[in-house]
mmCIF file of C-alpha atoms in Angstrom:
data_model
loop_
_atom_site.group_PDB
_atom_site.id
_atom_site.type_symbol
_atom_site.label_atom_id
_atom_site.label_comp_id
_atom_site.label_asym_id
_atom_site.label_seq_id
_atom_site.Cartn_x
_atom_site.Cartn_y
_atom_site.Cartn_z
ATOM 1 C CA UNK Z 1 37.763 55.632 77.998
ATOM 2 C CA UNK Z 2 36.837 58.122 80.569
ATOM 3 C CA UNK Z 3 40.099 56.711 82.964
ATOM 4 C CA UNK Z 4 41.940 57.311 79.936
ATOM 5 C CA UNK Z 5 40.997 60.520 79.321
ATOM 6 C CA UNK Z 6 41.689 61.708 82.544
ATOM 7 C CA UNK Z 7 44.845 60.294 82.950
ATOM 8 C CA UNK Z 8 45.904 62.101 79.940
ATOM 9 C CA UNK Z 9 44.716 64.996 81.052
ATOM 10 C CA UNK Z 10 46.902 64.723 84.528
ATOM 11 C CA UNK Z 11 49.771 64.023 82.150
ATOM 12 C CA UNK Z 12 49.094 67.251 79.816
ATOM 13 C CA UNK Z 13 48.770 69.357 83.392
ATOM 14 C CA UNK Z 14 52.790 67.881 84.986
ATOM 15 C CA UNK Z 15 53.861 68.991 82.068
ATOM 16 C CA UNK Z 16 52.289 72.249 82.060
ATOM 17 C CA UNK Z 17 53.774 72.533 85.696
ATOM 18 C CA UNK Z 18 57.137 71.736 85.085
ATOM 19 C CA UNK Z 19 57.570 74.116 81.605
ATOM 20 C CA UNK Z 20 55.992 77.213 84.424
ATOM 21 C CA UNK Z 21 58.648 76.246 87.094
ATOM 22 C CA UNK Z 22 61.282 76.054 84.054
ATOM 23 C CA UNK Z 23 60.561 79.181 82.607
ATOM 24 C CA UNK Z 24 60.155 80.902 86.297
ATOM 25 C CA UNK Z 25 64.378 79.834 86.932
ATOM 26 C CA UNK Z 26 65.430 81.302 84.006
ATOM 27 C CA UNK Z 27 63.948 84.478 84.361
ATOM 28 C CA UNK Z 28 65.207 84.782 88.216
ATOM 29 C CA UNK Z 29 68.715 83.330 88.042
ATOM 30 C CA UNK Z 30 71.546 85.353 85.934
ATOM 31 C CA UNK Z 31 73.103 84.157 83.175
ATOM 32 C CA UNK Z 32 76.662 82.511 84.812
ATOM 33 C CA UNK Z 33 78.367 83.922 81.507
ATOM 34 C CA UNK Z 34 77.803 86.876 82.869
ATOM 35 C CA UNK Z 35 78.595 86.788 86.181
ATOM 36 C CA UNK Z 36 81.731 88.328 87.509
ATOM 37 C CA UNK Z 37 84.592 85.750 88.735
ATOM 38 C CA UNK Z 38 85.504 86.709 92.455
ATOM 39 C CA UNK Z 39 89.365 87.718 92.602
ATOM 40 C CA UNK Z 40 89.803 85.211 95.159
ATOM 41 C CA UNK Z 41 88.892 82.494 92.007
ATOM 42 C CA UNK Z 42 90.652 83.758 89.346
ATOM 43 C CA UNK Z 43 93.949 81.456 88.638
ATOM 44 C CA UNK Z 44 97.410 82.106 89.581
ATOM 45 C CA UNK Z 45 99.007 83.794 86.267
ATOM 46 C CA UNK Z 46 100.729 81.526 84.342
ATOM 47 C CA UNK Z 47 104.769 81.310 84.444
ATOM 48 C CA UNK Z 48 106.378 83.978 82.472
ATOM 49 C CA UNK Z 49 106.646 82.605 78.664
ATOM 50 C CA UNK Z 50 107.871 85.266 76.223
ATOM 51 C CA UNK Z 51 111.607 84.864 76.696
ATOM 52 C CA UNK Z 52 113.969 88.289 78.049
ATOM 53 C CA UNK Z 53 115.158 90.238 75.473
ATOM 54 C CA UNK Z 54 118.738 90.921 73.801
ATOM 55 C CA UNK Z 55 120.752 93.163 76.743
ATOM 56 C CA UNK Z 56 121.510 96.161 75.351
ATOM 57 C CA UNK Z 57 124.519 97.613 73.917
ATOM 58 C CA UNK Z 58 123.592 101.169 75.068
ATOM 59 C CA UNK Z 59 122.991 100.997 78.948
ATOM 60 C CA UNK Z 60 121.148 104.303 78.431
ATOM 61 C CA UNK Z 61 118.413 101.965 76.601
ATOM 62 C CA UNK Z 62 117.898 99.388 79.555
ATOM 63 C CA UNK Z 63 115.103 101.191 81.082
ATOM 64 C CA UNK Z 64 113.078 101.267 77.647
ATOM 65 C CA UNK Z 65 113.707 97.306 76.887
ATOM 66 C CA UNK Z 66 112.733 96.516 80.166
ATOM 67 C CA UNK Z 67 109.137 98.571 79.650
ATOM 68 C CA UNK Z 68 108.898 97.123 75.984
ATOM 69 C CA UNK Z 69 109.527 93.495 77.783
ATOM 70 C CA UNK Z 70 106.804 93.779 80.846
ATOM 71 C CA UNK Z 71 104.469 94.927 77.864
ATOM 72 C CA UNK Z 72 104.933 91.908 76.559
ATOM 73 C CA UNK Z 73 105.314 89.495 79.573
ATOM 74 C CA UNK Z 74 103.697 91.158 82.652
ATOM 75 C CA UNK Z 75 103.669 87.904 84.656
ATOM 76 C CA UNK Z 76 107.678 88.652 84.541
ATOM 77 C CA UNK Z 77 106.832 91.251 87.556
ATOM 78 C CA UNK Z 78 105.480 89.109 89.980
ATOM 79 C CA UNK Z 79 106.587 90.410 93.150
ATOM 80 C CA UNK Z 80 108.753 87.868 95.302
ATOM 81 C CA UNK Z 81 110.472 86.683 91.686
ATOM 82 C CA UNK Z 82 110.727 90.607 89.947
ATOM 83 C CA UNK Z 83 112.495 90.205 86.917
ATOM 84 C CA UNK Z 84 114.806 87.388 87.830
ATOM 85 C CA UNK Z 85 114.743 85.568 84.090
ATOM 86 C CA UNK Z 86 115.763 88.992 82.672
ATOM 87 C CA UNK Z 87 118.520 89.808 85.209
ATOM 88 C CA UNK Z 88 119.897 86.167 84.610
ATOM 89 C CA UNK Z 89 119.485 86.613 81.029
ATOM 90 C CA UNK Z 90 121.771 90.032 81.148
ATOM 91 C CA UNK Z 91 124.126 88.520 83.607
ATOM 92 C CA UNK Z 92 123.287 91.030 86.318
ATOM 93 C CA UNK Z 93 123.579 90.100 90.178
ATOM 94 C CA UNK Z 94 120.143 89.741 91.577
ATOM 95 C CA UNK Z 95 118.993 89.806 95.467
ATOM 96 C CA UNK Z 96 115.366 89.768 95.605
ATOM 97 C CA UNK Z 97 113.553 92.769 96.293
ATOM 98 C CA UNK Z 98 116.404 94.734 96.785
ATOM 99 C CA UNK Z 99 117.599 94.969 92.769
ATOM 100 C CA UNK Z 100 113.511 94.926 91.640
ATOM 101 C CA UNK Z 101 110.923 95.698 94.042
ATOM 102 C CA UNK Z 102 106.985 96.200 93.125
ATOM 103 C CA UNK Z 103 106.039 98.435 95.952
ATOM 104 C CA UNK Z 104 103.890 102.364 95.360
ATOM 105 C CA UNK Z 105 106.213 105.148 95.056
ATOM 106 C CA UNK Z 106 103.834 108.282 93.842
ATOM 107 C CA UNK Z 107 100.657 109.643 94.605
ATOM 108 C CA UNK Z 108 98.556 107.278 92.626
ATOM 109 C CA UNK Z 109 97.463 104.379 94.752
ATOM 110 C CA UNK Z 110 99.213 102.063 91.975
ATOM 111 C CA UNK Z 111 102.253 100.110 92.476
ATOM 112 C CA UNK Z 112 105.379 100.534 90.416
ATOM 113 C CA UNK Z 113 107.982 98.698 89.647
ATOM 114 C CA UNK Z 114 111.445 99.850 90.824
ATOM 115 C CA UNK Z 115 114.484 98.607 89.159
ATOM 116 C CA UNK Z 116 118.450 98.784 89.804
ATOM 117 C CA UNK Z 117 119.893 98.253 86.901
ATOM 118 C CA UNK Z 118 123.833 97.293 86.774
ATOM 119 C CA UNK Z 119 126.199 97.472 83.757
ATOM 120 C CA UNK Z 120 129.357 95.025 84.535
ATOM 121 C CA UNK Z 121 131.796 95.078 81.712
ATOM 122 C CA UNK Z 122 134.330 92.139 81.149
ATOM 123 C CA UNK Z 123 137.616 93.568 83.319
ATOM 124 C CA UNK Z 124 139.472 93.319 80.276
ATOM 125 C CA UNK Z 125 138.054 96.701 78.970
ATOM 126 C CA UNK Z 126 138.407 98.399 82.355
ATOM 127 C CA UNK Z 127 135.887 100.036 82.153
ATOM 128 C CA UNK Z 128 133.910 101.069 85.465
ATOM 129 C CA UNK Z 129 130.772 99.499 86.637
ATOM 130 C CA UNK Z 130 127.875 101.672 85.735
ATOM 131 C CA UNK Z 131 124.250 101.547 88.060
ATOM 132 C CA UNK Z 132 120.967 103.383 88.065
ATOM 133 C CA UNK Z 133 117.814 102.899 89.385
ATOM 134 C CA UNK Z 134 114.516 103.050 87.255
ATOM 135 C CA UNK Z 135 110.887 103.388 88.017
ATOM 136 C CA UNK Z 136 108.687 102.224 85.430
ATOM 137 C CA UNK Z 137 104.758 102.605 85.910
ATOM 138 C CA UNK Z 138 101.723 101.170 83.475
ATOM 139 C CA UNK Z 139 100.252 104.354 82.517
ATOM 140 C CA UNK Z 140 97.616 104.412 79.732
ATOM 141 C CA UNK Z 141 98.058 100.904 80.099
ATOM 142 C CA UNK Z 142 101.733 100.695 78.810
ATOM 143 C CA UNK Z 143 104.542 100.499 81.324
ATOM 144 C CA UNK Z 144 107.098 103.333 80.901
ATOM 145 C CA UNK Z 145 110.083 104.536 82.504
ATOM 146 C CA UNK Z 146 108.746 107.541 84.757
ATOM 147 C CA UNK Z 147 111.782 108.109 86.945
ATOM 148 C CA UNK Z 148 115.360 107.516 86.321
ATOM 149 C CA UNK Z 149 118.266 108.044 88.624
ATOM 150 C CA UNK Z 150 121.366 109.984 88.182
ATOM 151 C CA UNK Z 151 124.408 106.773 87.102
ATOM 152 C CA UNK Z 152 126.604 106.012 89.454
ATOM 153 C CA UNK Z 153 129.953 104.921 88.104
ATOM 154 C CA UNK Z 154 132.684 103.028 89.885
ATOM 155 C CA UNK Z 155 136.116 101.637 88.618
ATOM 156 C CA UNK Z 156 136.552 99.386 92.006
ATOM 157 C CA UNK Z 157 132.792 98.457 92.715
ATOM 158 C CA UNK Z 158 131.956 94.947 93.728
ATOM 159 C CA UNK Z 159 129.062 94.256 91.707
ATOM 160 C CA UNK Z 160 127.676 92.270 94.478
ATOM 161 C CA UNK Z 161 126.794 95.428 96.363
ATOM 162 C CA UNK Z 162 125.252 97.279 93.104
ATOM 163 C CA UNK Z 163 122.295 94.358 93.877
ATOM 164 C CA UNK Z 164 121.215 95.926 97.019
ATOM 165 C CA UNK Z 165 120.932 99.030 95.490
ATOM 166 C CA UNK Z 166 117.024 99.357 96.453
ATOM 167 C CA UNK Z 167 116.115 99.935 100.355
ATOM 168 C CA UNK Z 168 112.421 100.465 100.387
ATOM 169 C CA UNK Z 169 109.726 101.475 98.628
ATOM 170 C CA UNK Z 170 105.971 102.834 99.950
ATOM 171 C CA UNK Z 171 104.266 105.228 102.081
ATOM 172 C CA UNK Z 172 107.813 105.413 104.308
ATOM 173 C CA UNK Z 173 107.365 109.087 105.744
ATOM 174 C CA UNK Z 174 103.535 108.854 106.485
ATOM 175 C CA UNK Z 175 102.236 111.546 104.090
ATOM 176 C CA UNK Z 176 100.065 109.446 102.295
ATOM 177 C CA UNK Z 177 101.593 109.035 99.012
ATOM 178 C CA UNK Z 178 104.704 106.244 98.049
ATOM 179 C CA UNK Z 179 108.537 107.276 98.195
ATOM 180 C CA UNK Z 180 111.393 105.509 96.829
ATOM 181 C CA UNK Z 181 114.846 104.823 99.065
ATOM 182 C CA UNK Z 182 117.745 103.736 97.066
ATOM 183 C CA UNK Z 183 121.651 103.698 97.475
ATOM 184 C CA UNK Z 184 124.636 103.725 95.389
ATOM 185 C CA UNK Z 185 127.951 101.898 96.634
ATOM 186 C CA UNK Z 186 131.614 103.539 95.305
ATOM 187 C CA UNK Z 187 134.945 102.324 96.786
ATOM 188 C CA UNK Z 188 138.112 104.293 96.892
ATOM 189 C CA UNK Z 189 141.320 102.022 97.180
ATOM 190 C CA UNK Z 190 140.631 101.198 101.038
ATOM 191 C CA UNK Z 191 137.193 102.810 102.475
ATOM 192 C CA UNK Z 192 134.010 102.195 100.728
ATOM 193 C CA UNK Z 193 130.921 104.516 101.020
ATOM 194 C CA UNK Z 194 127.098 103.951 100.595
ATOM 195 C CA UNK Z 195 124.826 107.040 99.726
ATOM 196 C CA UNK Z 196 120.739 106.882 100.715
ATOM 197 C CA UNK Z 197 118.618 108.787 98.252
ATOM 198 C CA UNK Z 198 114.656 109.288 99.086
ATOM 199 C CA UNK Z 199 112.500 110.070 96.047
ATOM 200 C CA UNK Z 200 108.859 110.141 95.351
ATOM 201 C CA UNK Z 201 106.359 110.920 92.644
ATOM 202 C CA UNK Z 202 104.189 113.904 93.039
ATOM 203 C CA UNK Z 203 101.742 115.058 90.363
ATOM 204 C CA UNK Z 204 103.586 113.590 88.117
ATOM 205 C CA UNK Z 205 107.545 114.769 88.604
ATOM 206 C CA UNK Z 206 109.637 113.038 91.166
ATOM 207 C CA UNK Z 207 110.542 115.134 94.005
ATOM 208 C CA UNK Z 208 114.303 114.583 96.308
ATOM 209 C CA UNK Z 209 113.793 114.629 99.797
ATOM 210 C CA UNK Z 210 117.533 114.584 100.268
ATOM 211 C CA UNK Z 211 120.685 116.343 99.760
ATOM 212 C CA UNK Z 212 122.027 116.314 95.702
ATOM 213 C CA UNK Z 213 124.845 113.595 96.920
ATOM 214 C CA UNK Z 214 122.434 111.695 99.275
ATOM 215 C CA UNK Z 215 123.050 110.459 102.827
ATOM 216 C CA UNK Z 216 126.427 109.288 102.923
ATOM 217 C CA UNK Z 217 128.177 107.265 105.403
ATOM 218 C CA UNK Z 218 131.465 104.605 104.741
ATOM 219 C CA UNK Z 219 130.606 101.151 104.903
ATOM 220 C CA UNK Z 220 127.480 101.857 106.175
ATOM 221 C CA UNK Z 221 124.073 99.477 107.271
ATOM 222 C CA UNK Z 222 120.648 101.296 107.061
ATOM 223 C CA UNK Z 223 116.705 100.269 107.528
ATOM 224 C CA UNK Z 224 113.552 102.449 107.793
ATOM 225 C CA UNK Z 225 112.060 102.226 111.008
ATOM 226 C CA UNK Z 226 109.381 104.358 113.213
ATOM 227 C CA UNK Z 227 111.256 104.740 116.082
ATOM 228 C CA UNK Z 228 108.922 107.909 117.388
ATOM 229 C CA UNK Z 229 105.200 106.422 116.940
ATOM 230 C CA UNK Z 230 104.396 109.304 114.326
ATOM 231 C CA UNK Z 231 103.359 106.880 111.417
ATOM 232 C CA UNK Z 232 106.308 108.275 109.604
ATOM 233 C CA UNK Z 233 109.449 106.370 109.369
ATOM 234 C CA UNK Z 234 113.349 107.363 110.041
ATOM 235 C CA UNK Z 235 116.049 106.714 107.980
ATOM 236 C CA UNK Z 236 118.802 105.149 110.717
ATOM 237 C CA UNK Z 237 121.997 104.341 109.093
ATOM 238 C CA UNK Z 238 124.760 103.158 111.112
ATOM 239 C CA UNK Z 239 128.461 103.083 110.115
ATOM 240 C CA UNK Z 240 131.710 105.234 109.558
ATOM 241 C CA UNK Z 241 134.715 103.114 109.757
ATOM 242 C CA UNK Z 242 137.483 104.040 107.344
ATOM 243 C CA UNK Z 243 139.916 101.432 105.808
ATOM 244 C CA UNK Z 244 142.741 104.202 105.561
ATOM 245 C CA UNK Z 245 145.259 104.121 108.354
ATOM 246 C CA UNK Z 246 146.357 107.730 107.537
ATOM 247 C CA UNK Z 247 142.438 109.185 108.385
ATOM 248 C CA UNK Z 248 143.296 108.350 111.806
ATOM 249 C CA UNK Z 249 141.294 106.531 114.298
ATOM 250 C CA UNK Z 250 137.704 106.074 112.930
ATOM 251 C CA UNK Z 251 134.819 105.415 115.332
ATOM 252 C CA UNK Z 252 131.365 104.365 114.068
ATOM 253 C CA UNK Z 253 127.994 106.345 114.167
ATOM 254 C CA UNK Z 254 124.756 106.197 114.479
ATOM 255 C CA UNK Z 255 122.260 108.434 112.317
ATOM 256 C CA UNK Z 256 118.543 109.106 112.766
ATOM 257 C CA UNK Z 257 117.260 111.293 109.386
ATOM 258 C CA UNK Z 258 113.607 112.018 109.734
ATOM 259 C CA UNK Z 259 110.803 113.605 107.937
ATOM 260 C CA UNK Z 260 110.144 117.426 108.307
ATOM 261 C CA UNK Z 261 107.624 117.785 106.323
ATOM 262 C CA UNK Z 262 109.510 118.553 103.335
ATOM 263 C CA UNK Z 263 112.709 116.457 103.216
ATOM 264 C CA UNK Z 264 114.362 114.251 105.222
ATOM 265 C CA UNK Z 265 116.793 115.651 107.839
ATOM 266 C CA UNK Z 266 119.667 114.745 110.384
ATOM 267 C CA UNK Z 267 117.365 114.512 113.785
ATOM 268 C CA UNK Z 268 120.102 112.607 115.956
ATOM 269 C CA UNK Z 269 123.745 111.432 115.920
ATOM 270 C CA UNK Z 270 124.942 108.780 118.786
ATOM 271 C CA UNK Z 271 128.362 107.370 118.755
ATOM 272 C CA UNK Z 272 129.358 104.190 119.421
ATOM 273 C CA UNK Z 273 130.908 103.300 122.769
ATOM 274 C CA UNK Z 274 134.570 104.217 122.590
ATOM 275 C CA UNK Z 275 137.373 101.732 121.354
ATOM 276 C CA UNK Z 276 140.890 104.259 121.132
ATOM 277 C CA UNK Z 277 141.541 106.191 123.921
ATOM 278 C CA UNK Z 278 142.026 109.112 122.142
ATOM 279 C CA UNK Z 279 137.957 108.735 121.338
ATOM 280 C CA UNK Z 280 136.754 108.636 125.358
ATOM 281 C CA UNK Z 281 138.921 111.741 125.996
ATOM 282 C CA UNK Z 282 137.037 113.334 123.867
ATOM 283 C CA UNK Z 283 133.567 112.208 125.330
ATOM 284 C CA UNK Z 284 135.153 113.734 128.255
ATOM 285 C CA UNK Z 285 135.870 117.053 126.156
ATOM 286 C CA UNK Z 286 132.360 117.201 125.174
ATOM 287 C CA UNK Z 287 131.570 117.072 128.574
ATOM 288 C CA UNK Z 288 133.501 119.714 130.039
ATOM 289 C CA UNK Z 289 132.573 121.694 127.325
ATOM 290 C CA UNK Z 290 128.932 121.476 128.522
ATOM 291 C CA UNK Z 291 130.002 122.599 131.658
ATOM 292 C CA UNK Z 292 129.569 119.253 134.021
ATOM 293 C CA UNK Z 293 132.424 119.606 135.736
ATOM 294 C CA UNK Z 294 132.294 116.743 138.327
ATOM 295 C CA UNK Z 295 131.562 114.033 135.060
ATOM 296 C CA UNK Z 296 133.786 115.491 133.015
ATOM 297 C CA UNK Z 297 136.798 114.905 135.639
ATOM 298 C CA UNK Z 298 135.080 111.276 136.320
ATOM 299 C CA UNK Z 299 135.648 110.343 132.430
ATOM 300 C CA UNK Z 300 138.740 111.944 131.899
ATOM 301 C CA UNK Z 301 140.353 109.869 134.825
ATOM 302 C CA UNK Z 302 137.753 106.872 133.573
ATOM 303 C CA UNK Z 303 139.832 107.127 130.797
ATOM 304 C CA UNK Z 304 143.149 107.294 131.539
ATOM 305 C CA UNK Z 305 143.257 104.269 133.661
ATOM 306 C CA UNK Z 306 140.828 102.319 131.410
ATOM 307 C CA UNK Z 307 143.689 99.295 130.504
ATOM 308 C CA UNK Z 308 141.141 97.943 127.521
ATOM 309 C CA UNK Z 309 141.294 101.264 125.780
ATOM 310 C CA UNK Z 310 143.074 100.694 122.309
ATOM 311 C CA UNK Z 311 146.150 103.356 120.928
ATOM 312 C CA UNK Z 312 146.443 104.358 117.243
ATOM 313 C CA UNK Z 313 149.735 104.040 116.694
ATOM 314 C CA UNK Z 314 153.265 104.474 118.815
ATOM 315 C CA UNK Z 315 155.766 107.461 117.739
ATOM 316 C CA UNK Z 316 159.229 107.045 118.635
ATOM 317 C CA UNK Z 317 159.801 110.424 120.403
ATOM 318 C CA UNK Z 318 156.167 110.954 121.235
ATOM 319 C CA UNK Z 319 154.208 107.866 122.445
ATOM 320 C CA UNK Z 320 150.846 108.339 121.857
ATOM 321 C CA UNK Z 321 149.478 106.738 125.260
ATOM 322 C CA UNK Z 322 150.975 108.605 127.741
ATOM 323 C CA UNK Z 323 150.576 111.759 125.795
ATOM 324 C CA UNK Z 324 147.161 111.360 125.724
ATOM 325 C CA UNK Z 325 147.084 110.097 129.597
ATOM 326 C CA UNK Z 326 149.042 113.318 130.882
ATOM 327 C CA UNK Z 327 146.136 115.555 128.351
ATOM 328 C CA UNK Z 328 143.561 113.377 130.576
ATOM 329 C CA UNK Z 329 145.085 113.806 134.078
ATOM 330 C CA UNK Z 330 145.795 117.117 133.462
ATOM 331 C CA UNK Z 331 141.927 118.068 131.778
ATOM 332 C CA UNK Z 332 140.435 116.597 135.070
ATOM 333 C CA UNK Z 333 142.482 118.469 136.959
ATOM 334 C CA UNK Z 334 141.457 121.490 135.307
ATOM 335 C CA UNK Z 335 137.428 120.173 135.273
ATOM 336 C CA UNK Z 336 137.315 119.641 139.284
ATOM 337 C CA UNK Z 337 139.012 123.274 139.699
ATOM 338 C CA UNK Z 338 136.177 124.784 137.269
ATOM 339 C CA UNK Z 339 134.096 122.735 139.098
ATOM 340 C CA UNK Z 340 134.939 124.078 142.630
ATOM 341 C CA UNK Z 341 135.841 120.877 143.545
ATOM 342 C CA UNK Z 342 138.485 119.513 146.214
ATOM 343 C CA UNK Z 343 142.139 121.315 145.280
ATOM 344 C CA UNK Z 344 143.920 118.491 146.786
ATOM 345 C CA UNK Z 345 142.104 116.530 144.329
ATOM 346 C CA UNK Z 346 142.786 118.320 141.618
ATOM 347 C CA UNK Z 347 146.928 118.528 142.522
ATOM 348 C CA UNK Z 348 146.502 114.606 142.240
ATOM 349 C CA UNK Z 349 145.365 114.790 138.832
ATOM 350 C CA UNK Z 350 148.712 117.223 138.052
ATOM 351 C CA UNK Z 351 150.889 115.135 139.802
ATOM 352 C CA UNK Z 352 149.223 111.892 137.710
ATOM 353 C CA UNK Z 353 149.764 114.256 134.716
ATOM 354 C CA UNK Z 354 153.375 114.610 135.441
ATOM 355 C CA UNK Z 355 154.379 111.504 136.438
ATOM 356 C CA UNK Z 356 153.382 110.108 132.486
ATOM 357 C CA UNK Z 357 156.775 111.867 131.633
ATOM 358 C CA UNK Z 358 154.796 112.859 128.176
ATOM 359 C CA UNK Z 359 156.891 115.207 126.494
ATOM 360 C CA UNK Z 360 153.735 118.183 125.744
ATOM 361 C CA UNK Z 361 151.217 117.984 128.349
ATOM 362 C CA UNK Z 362 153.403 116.714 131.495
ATOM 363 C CA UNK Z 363 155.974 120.029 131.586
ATOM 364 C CA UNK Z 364 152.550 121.755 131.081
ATOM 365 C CA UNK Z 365 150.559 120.161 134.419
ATOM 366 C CA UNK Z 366 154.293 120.672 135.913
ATOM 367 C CA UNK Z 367 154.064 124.190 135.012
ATOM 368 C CA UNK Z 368 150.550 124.564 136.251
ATOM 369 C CA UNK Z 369 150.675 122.943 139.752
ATOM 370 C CA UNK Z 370 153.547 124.847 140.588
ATOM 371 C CA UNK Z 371 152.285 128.324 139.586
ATOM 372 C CA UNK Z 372 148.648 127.344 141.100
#
């Protein structure tokens, strides 16, 4: 009796033991309901299942479906796939983040959600194409349309283009707060031009930070890109051919616009090499008119004799080369005399100038050498 009383006694005591150690873990470890599930944890949104809505008759209502739809679906602005079902659904050319792009362009630390919206009518109406770009940001935890573009219309516009309509979008001129960079793309009947605009949100408004009619430039190629070290990034946007063969030779350019503070402004301008003749003589032109003599003489000869150097067209009673050969001879001839140079040298250059039998410039280095 007295074994069994003591072994129910050790029973009565384990028990005892285990209901303390029990009741000590619940009162030290948190209730999991509770705890917070790390981002890292939380699953991948699920694919977008509220189908686009109707496109619009009105294209002045896109930018309010579009908020009314991301209300409704916000998975449908995942970044790398931004609005794709919808732009399918309204038969709209798409090219990923460059027709939507989630990136911060205010002051708010938030991203947005910038959108080029394109209107393409059947070419049976003939009616132009029609573009603008939206912003719309969640605010009081509703997306709205905060910023909307001025419409760019175009009867000749290869919708194509209209999807690159968004360059970049984020802190791109170093100020601290996001900026919007978006283009517009018109064609005449042979020459098509691209304009850069550079927007952001501040206190509320959106603010330009370029010119009315943007940064233009004919069929033109541009990036963002910190080519000083500042933090803030330049707008370079190279281009400037022209399709017409009445605007005359066209060479191409290369633009740096950078951040003053204020807006964005034309820093530097570099041409490309030469191609036409008619382009190095004036690189020599510019020289002389900086007053290096001795280079400008070099280049004007350079060019002259250059046999790679293209002409723009030939004229019956004026041929363009050796016009612009006897201009050349004769400007170095001028540039080595300005220059101090050798006069035998420069007599050369006449005689060169002559000798092209042009019918403007060689009576005119004839005229010279003999009265010099």
């Amino acid at each position: 009796m007295i074994g069994a009383a003591r072994t129910s006694t050790l029973i009565i005591v384990l028990i005892a033991a285990l209901a303390a150690a029990c009741s000590n873990d619940a009162a030290t470890t948190p209730d999991s309901s509770r705890t917070p599930v790390a981002a890292a944890d939380t699953p991948a949104p699920a694919p977008t299942t509220v189908p686009p809505p109707p496109r619009p008759a009105d294209f002045t209502l896109f930018g309010a479906v579009i908020a009314d739809y991301l209300n409704a679906e916000p998975a449908a602005a995942a970044p790398n796939d931004c609005l794709r079902a919808l732009f399918e659904a309204w038969a709209m050319p798409y090219v990923t983040n460059r027709t939507c792009l989630v990136a911060d362009t205010d002051d708010d630390a938030g991203a947005e959600i910038a959108v080029a919206v394109v209107d393409v009518p059947p070419p049976a109406q003939g009616l132009p194409v029609r573009m603008q770009v939206i912003v719309l940001d969640r605010t009081s935890g509703a997306y709205e349309v905060t910023f909307r573009s001025a419409t760019a219309e175009d009867p000749v516009a290869i919708p194509e283009e209209y999807a690159k309509g968004i360059v970049a979008g984020g802190d791109l001129n170093g100020d601290g707060a996001g900026e919007l960079a978006y283009t517009f793309h018109a064609c005449g009947s042979s020459t098509c031009f691209n304009s850069v605009h550079i927007a952001g949100g501040r206190g509320g408004e959106y603010a330009r930070f370029t010119p009315a009619e943007g940064i233009v430039m004919s069929f033109a190629d541009f990036h963002f890109e910190d080519r000083d070290g500042d933090g803030a990034q330049e707008l370079v946007i190279t281009g400037g051919a022209v399709g017409s063969i009445g605007a005359g030779p066209a060479r191409e350019r290369t633009e740096v616009w950078r951040w003053d503070g204020a807006a964005y402004v034309l820093a530097a301008t570099t041409q490309a090499a030469p191609e036409y003749l008619y382009h190095a003589i004036l690189d020599a032109d510019a020289l002389l008119s900086e007053r290096k003599f001795a280079e400008a003489a070099a280049a004007y000869v350079a060019a002259a004799e250059d046999p790679d150097l293209l002409i723009w067209h030939e004229r019956a009673t004026k041929p363009e080369l050796e016009e612009l050969r006897a201009y050349a001879y004769f400007r170095a001839a001028l540039a080595t005399l300005a220059g101090g140079g050798d006069a035998a040298q420069a007599a050369g250059h006449l005689d060169a100038a002559v000798a092209e039998n042009a019918p403007l410039h060689s009576p005119l280095a004839a005229a010279f050498r003999d009265s010099f």
